[in-house]
Coordinates of C-alpha atoms and ligand atoms in Angstrom, one line a residue:
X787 CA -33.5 -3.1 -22.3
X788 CA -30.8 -5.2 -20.5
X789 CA -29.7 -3.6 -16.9
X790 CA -26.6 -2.7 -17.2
X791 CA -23.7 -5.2 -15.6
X792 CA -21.0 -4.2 -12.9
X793 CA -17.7 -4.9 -12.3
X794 CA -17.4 -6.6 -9.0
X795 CA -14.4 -5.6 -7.1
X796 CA -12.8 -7.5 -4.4
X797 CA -10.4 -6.2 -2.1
X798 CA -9.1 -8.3 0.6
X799 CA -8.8 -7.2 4.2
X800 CA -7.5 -3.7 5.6
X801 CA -7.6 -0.1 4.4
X802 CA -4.5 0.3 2.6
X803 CA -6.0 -2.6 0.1
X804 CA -9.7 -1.1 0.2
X805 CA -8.5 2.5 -0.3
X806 CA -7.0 1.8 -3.7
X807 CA -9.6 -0.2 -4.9
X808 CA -12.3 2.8 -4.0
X809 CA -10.0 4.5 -6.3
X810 CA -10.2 2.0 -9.3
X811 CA -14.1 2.0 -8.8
X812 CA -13.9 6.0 -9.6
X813 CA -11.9 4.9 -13.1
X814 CA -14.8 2.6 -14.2
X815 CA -17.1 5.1 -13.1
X816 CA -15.6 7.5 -15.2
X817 CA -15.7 5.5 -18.6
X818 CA -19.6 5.1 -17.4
X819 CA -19.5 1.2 -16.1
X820 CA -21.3 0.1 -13.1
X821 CA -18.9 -1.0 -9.9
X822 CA -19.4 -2.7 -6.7
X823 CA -17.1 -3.4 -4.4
X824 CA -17.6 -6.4 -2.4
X825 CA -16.4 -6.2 1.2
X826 CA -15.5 -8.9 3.7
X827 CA -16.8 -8.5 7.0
X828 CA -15.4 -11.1 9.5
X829 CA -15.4 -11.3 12.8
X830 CA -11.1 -11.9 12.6
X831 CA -8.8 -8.7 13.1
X832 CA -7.7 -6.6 9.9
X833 CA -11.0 -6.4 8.8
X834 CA -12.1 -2.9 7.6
X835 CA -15.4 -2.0 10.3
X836 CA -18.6 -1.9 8.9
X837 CA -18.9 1.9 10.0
X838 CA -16.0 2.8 7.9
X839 CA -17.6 1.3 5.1
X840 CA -20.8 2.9 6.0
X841 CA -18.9 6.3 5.9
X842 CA -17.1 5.1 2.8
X843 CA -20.3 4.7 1.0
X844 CA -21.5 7.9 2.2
X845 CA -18.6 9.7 1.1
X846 CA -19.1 7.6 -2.9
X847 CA -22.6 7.5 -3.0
X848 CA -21.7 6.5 -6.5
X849 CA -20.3 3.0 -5.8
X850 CA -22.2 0.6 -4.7
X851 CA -20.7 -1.0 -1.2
X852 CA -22.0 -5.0 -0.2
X853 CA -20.9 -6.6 3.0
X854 CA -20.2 -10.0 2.7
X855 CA -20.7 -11.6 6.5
X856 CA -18.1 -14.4 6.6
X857 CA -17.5 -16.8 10.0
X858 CA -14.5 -16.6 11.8
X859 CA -11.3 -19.0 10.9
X860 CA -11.4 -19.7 14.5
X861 CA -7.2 -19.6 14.7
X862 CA -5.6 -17.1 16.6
X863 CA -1.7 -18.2 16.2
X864 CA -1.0 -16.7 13.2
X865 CA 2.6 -16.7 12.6
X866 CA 2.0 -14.1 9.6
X867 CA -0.8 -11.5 9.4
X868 CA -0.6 -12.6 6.0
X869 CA -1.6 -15.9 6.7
X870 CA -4.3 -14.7 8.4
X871 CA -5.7 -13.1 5.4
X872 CA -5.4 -15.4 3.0
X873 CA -7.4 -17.8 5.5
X874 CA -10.1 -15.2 6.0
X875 CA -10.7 -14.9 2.2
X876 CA -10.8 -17.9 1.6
X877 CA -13.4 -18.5 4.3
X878 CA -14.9 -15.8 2.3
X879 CA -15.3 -18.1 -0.8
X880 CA -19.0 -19.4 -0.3
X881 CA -20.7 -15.9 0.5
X882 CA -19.0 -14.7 -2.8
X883 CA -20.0 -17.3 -4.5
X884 CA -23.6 -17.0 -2.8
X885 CA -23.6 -12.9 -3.5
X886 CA -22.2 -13.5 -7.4
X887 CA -24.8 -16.3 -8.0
X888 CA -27.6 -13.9 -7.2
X889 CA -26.2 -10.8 -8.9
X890 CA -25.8 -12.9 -12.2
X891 CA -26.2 -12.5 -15.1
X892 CA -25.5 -8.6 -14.6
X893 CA -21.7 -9.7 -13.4
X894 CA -19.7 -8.0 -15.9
X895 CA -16.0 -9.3 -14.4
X896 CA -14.5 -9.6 -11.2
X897 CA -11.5 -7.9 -10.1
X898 CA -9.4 -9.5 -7.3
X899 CA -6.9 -8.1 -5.1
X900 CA -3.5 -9.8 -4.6
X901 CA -4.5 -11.8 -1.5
X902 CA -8.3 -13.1 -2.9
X903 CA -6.5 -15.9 -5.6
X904 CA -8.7 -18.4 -4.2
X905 CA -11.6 -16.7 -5.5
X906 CA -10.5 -17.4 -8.9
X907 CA -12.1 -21.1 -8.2
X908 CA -16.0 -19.0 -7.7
X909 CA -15.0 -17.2 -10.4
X910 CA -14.3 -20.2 -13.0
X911 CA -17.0 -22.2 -11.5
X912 CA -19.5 -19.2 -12.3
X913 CA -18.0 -18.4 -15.8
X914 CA -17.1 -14.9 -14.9
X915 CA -13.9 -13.6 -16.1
X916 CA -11.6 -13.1 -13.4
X917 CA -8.4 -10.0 -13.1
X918 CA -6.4 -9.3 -10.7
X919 CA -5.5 -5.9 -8.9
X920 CA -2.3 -5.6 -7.3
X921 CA -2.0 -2.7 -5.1
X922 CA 1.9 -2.8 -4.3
X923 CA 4.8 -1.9 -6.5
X924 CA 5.6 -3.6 -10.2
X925 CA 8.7 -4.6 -9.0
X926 CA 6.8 -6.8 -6.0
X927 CA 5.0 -8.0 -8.5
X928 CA 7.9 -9.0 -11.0
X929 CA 9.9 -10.6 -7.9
X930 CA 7.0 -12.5 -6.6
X931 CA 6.1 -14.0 -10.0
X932 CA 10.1 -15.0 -10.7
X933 CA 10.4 -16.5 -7.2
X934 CA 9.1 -19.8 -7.7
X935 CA 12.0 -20.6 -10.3
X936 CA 14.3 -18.3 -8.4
X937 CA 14.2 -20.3 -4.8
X938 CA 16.2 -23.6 -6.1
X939 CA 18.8 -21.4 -7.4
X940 CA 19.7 -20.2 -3.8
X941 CA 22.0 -22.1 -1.4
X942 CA 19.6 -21.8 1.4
X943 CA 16.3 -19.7 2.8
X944 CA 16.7 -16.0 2.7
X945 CA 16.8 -15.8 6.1
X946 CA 20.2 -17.3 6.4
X947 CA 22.0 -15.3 3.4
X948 CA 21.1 -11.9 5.2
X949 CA 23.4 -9.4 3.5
X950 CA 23.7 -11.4 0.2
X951 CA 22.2 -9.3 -2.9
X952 CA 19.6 -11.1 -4.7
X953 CA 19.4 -10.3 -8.2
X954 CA 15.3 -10.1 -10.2
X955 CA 15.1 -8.8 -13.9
X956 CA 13.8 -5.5 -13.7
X957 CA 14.6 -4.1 -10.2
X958 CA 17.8 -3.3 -8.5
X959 CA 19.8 -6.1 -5.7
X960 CA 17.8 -6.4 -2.9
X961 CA 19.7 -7.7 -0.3
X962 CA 18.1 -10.6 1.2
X963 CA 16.9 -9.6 4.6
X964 CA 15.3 -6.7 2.8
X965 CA 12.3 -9.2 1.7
X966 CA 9.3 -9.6 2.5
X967 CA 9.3 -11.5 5.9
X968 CA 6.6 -14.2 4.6
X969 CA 9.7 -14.8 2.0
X970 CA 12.3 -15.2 4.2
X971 CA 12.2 -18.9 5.1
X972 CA 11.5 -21.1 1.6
X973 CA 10.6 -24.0 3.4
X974 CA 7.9 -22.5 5.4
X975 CA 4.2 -22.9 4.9
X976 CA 3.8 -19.0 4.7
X977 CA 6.3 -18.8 1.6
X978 CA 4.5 -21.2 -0.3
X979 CA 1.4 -20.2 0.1
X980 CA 2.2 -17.3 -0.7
X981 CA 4.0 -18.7 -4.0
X982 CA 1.1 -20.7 -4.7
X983 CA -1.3 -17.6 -4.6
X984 CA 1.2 -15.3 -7.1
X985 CA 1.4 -18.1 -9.7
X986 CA -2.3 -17.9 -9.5
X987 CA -2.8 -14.6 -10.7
X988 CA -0.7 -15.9 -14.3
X989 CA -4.8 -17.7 -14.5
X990 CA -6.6 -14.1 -14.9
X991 CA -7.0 -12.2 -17.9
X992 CA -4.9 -9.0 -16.9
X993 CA -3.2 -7.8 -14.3
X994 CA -3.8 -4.4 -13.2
X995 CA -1.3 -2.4 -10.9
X996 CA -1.5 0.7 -9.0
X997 CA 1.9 2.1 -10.6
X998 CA 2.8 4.1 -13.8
X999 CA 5.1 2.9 -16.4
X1000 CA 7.7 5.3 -16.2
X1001 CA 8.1 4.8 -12.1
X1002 CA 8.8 1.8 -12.5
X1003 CA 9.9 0.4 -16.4
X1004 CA 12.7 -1.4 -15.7
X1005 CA 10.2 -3.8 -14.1
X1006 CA 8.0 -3.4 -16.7
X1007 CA 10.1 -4.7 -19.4
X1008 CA 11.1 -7.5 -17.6
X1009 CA 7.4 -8.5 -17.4
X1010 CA 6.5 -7.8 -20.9
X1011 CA 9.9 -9.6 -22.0
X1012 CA 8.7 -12.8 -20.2
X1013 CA 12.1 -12.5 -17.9
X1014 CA 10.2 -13.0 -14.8
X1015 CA 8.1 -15.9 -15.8
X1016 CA 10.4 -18.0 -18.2
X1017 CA 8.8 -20.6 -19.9
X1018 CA 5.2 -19.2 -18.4
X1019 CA 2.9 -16.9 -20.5
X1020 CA 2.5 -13.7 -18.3
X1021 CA -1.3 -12.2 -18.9
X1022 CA -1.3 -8.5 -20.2
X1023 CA 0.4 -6.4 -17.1
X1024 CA -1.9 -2.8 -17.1
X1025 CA 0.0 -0.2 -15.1
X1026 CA -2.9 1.9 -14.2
X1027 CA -2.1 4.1 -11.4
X1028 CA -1.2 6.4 -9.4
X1029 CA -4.2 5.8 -7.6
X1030 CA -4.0 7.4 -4.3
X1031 CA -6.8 9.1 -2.3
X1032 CA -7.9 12.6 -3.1
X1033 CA -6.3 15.6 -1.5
X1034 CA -9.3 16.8 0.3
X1035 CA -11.4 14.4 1.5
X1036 CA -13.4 16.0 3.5
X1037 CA -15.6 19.1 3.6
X1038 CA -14.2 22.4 4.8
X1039 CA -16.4 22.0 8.0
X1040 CA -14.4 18.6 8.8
X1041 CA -11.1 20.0 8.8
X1042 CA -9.2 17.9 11.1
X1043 CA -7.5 20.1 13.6
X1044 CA -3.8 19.2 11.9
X1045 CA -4.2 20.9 8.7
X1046 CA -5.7 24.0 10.3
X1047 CA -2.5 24.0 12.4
X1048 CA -0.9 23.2 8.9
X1049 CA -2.1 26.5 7.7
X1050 CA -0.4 28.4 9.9
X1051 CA 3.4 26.9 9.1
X1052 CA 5.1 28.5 6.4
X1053 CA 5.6 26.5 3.0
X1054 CA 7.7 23.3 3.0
X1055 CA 8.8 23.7 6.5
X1056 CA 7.0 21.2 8.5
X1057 CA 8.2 17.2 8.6
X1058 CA 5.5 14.4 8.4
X1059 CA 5.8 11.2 10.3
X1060 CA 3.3 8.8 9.8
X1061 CA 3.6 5.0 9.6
X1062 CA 0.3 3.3 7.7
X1063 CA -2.6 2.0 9.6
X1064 CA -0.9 -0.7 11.6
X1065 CA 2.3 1.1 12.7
X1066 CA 2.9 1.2 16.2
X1067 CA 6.5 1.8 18.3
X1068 CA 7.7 1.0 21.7
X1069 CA 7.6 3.7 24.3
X1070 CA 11.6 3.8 24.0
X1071 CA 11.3 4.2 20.6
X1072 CA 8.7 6.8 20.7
X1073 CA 11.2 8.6 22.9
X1074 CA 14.1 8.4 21.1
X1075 CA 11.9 9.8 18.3
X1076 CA 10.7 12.7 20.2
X1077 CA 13.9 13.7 21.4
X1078 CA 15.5 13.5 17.8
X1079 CA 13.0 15.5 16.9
X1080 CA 13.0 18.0 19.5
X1081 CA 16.7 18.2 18.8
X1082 CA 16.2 18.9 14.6
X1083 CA 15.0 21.9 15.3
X1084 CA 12.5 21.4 12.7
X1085 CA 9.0 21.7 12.6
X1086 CA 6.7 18.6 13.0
X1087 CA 3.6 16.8 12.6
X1088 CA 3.6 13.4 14.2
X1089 CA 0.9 10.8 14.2
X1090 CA 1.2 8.6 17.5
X1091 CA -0.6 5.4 18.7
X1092 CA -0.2 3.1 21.8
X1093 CA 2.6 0.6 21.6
X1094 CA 2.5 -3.1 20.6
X1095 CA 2.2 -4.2 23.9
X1096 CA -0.9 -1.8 24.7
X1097 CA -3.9 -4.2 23.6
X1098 CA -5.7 -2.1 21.6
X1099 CA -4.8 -0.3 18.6
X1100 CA -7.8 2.5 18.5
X1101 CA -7.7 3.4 22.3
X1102 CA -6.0 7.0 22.5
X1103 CA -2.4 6.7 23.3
X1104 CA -1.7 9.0 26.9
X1105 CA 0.7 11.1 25.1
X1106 CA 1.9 12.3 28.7
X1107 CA 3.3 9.1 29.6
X1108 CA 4.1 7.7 26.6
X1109 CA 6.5 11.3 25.2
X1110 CA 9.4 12.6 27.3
X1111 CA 8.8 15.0 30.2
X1112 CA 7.0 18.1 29.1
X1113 CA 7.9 17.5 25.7
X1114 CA 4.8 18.8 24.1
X1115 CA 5.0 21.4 26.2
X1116 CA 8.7 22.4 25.0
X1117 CA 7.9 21.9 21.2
X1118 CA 4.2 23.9 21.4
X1119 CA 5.5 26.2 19.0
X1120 CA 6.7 24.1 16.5
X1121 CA 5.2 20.7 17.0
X1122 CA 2.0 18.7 16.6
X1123 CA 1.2 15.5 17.4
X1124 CA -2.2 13.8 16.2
X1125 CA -3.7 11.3 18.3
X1126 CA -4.0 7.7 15.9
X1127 CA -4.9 8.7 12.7
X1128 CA -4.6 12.2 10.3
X1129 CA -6.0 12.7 7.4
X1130 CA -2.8 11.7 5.6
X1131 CA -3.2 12.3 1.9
X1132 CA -4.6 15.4 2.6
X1133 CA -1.2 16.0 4.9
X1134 CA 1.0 15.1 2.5
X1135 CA -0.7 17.8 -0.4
X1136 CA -0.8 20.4 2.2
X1137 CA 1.4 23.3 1.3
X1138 CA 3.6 23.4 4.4
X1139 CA 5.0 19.6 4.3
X1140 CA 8.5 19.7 3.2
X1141 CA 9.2 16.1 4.3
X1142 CA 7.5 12.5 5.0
X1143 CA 9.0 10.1 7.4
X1144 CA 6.9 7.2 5.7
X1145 CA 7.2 3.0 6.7
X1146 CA 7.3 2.1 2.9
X1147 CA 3.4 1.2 2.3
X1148 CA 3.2 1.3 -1.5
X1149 CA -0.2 3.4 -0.8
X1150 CA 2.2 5.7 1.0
X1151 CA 4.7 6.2 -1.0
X1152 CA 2.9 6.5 -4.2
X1153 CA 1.0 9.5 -2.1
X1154 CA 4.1 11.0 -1.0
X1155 CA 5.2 11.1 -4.9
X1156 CA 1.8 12.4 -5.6
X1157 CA 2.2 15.1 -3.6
X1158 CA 6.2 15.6 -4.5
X1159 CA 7.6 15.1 -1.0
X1160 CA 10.6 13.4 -0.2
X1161 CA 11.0 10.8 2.4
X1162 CA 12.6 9.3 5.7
X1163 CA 11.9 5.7 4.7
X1164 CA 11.8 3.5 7.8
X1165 CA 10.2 0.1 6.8
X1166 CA 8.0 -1.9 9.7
X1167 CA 6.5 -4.5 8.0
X1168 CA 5.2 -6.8 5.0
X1169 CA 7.2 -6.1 1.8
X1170 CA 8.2 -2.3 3.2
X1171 CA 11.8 -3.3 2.9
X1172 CA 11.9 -4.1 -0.3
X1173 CA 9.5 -0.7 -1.5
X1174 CA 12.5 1.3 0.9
X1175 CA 15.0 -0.4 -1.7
X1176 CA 13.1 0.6 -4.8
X1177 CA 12.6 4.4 -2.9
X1178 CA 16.1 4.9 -2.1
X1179 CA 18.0 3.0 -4.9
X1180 CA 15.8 2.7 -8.0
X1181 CA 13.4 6.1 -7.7
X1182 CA 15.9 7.7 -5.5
X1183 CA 12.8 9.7 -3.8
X1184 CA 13.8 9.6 -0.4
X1185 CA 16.9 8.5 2.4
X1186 CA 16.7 5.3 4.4
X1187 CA 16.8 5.4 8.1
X1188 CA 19.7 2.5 8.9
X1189 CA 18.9 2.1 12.6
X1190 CA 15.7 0.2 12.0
X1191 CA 17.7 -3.2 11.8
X1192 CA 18.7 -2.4 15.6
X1193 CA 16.3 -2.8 18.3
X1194 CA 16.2 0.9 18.6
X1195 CA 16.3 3.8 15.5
X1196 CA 18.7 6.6 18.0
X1197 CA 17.5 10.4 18.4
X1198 CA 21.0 11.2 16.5
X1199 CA 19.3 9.1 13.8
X1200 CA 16.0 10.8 13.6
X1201 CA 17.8 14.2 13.7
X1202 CA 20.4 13.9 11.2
X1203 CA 17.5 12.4 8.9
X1204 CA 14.9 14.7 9.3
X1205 CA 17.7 17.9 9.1
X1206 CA 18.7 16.1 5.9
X1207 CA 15.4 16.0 4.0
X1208 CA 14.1 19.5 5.5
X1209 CA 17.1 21.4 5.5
X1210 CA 20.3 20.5 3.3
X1211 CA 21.3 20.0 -0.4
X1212 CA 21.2 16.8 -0.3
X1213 CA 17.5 17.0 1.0
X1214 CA 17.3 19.6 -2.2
X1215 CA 18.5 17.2 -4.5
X1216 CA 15.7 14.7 -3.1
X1217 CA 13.0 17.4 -3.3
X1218 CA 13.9 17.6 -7.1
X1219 CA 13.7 13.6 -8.2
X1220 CA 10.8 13.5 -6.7
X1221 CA 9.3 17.0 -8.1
X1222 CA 9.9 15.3 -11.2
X1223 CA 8.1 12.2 -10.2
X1224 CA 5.2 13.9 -9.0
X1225 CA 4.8 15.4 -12.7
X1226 CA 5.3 12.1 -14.1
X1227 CA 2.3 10.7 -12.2
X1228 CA 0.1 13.8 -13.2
X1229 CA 1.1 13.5 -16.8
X1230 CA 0.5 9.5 -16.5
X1231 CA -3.2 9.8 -15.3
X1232 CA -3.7 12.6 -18.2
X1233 CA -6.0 11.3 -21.6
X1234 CA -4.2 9.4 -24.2
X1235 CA -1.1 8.7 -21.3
X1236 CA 0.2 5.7 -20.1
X1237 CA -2.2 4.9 -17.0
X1238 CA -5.0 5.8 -19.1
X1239 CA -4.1 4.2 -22.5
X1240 CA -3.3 1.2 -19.8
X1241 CA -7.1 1.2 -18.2
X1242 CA -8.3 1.2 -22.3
X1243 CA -6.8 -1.6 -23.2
X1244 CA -7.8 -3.3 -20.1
X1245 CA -11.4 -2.0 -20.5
X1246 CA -11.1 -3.4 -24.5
X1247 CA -10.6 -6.6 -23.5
X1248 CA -13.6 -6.7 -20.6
X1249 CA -15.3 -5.6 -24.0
X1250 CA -13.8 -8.7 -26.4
X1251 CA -15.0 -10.8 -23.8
X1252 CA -18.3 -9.7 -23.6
X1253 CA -18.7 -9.8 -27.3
X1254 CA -17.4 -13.2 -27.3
X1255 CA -20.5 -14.1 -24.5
X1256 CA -23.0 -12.6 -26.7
X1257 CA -22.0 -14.5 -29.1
X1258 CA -22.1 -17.6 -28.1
X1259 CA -25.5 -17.1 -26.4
X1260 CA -27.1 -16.4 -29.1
Ligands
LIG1359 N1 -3.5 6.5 6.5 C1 -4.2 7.6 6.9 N2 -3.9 8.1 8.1 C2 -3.0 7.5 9.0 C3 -2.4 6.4 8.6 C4 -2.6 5.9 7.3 O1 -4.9 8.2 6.1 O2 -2.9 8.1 10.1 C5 -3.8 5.9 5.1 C6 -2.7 6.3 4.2 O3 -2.9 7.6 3.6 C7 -2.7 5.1 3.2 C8 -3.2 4.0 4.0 O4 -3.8 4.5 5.2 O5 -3.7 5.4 2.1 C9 -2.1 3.0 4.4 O6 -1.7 2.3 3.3 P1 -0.2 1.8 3.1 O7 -0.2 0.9 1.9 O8 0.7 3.0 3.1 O9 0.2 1.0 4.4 P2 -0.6 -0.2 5.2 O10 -1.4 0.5 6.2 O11 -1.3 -1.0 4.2 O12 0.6 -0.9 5.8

């Protein structure tokens, strides 16, 4: 009997691109297909350590993990970290190409993550049929593919038309300064690149997406219509998701300390801040934070890291120096602050969150509609702006924090917010959209609904390829 072929899966470099994809290996697992996920390990920053993986594998010992050792770009000056990823993967090309030639002929597909177009090259030169998996927002995805015929029609780079609204099919104005920073400046290297690799993805089969029609079908349409690629065939759009990470993902005995301290806090009353895996803030701003907070009166659960200017960004923040004079000490009662890293999805389903100050990571806010919770949206970086402007605008799921275009985001700011979304009716009115959001996503993931009808057709046309294979091998 032949062995049974795997999807390969190929997520590019940090965790909120490997998290969802660990996801999408649990959908092919369920239909009974074999998955591995290929992981690059290079010695350049962003790259997801091999001990994570190793606790990632031990935690799916379903899904099969392989390390792919890649050399260093040897650059340092990245002006983007962007940049610096699409560098490292496509470094990354020959030991892909080395791992997929020995894993053949038992290579079912390959599915690539947004950053890994470059890998379409291995993929064509190998005969494997290549999909992408983006794991951001629709509406990312509709502006990115519209941009190259959208650029020429502008007077000038993004970056000097600040306030003006752009308009894309399928998603509300975005003013300018509200994309992505790699976006901003048409002429640069960066924004073409980055160009170049979205037009590649209209080369794969499919396109996956971790989002669910009805979150986002204004964009959908737009896609399926052809708006955003005129004149460019668009290949099949699958919106697959939510995918987020479980609720509990850990045993009872691995409780981190925060959700025990969670357990004690009535329902709904505490407010979340947690800003992705890179976010870091100055010591000022940390302050200002912690005395807006202290000044809410509301109760809190605050992930803190060292600032920017701190070297590293595992070392354990000194939360003496870094918080305002015997602040923990002050907010005992009602506060608690997690060194670096909670177990956030977990957090966010935990009964006595009532509100999620969130920097606009579309793994982040798709968890925070998975759990119903509505947000303080404060983007840092990569396309967060633009995922605050669907949030607020489009999904209307949570309230933007306006200070973060100044160099500081105020205590009055953090107050006023964090009273608004945990104690007012206009913080009530959030709590229901995104109540209704939250069901939407259950009912989307449900048999014979969207995500899943979605994943079928995707899965039909893996098949339709294989048959055609068979075919012609015989
Ligand atoms: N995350 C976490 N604990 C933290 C910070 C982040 O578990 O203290 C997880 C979060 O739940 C999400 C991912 O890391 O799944 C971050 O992905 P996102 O797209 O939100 O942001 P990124 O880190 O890619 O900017």
């Amino acid at each position: 009997m032949a062995a049974q072929k795997s999807v390969i899966l190929y997520p590019s470099l940090g965790v909120g691109h490997l998290n969802p994809m660990v996801e999408l290996a649990k959908l092919f697992l369920r239909r009974g297909l074999a998955v591995v996920i290929a992981v690059v390990d290079s010695p350049d920053k962003d790259s997801v350590s091999a001990d994570a993986i190793a606790r990632l594998a031990a935690a799916n010992p379903d899904i099969a993990f392989r390390l792919l050792p890649v050399p260093s770009c040897g650059r340092e000056d990245y002006p983007h970290a962007v940049m610096r990823i699409m560098d490292v993967m496509r470094v990354a090309n020959p030991a892909l190409r080395e791992f997929l030639m020995g894993a053949l002929p038992d290579v079912e597909a390959l599915v690539l993550d947004m950053f890994c177009a470059d890998a379409l090259d291995v993929a064509a030169e190998l005969g494997i049929p290549s999909y992408f998996f983006f794991a951001s927002a629709l509406s990312y995805l509709a502006i990115m593919l519209r941009l190259p015929e959208y650029y020429p029609t502008v007077p000038s780079s993004f970056k000097d038309m600040p306030e003006t609204a752009l308009h894309f099919p399928g998603v509300p104005p975005i003013r300018a300064l509200d994309m992505a920073a790699t976006l901003q400046d048409r002429d640069s290297d960066m924004a073409k690149a980055r160009l170049a690799q979205c037009t590649r993805m209209l080369e794969a089969r499919g396109i996956l997406v971790n989002s669910f029609d009805w979150l986002e079908s204004r964009a959908l349409e737009a896609l399926r219509c052809g708006l955003c690629t005129p004149g460019r065939s668009t290949p099949p759009v699958h919106c697959i998701g939510p995918l987020v990470l479980p609720g509990n993902t850990g045993g009872i005995s691995e409780r981190h300390a925060c959700l025990e301290w969670l357990d004690t806090q009535p329902d709904r009353s505490v407010v979340f801040l947690s800003f992705g895996s890179l976010g870091r803030f100055s010591t000022a701003q940390l302050r200002e934070m912690a005395r807006g907070l202290e000044n809410s009166g509301q109760r809190f659960l605050w992930v803190v890291r060292n600032p920017p200017e701190h070297q590293s960004n595992s070392a354990e923040p000194d939360l003496g120096s870094l918080l305002p004079e015997d602040f923990l000490e002050r907010t005992r009662e009602r506060g608690f602050v997690v060194k670096n890293w909670a177990p956030q999805s977990e957090v966010l389903r935990h009964p006595s969150i009532g509100g999620f100050a969130t920097h606009c990571g579309w793994n982040s806010a798709l968890e925070g509609i998975a759990s119903g919770v509505p947000m303080i949206c404060w983007p840092l970086y990569a396309e967060q702006r633009m995922n605050k402007v669907l949030m607020v605008e489009e999904m209307k799921v949570g309230v933007a924090m306006e200070g973060y275009e100044e160099e500081l985001v105020k205590a009055e700011e953090v107050e006023t917010k964090v009273r608004l979304v945990m104690a007012s009716d206009e913080g009530e009115e959030l709590r229901q959209r995104v109540m209704v959001a939250k069901e939407m996503a259950v009912d989307a993931l449900k048999t014979g609904a969207s995500s899943d009808v979605a994943f079928d057709e995707f899965l039909t046309d893996l098949q339709k390829n294989r048959t055609s294979t068979e075919k012609l091998a015989t």
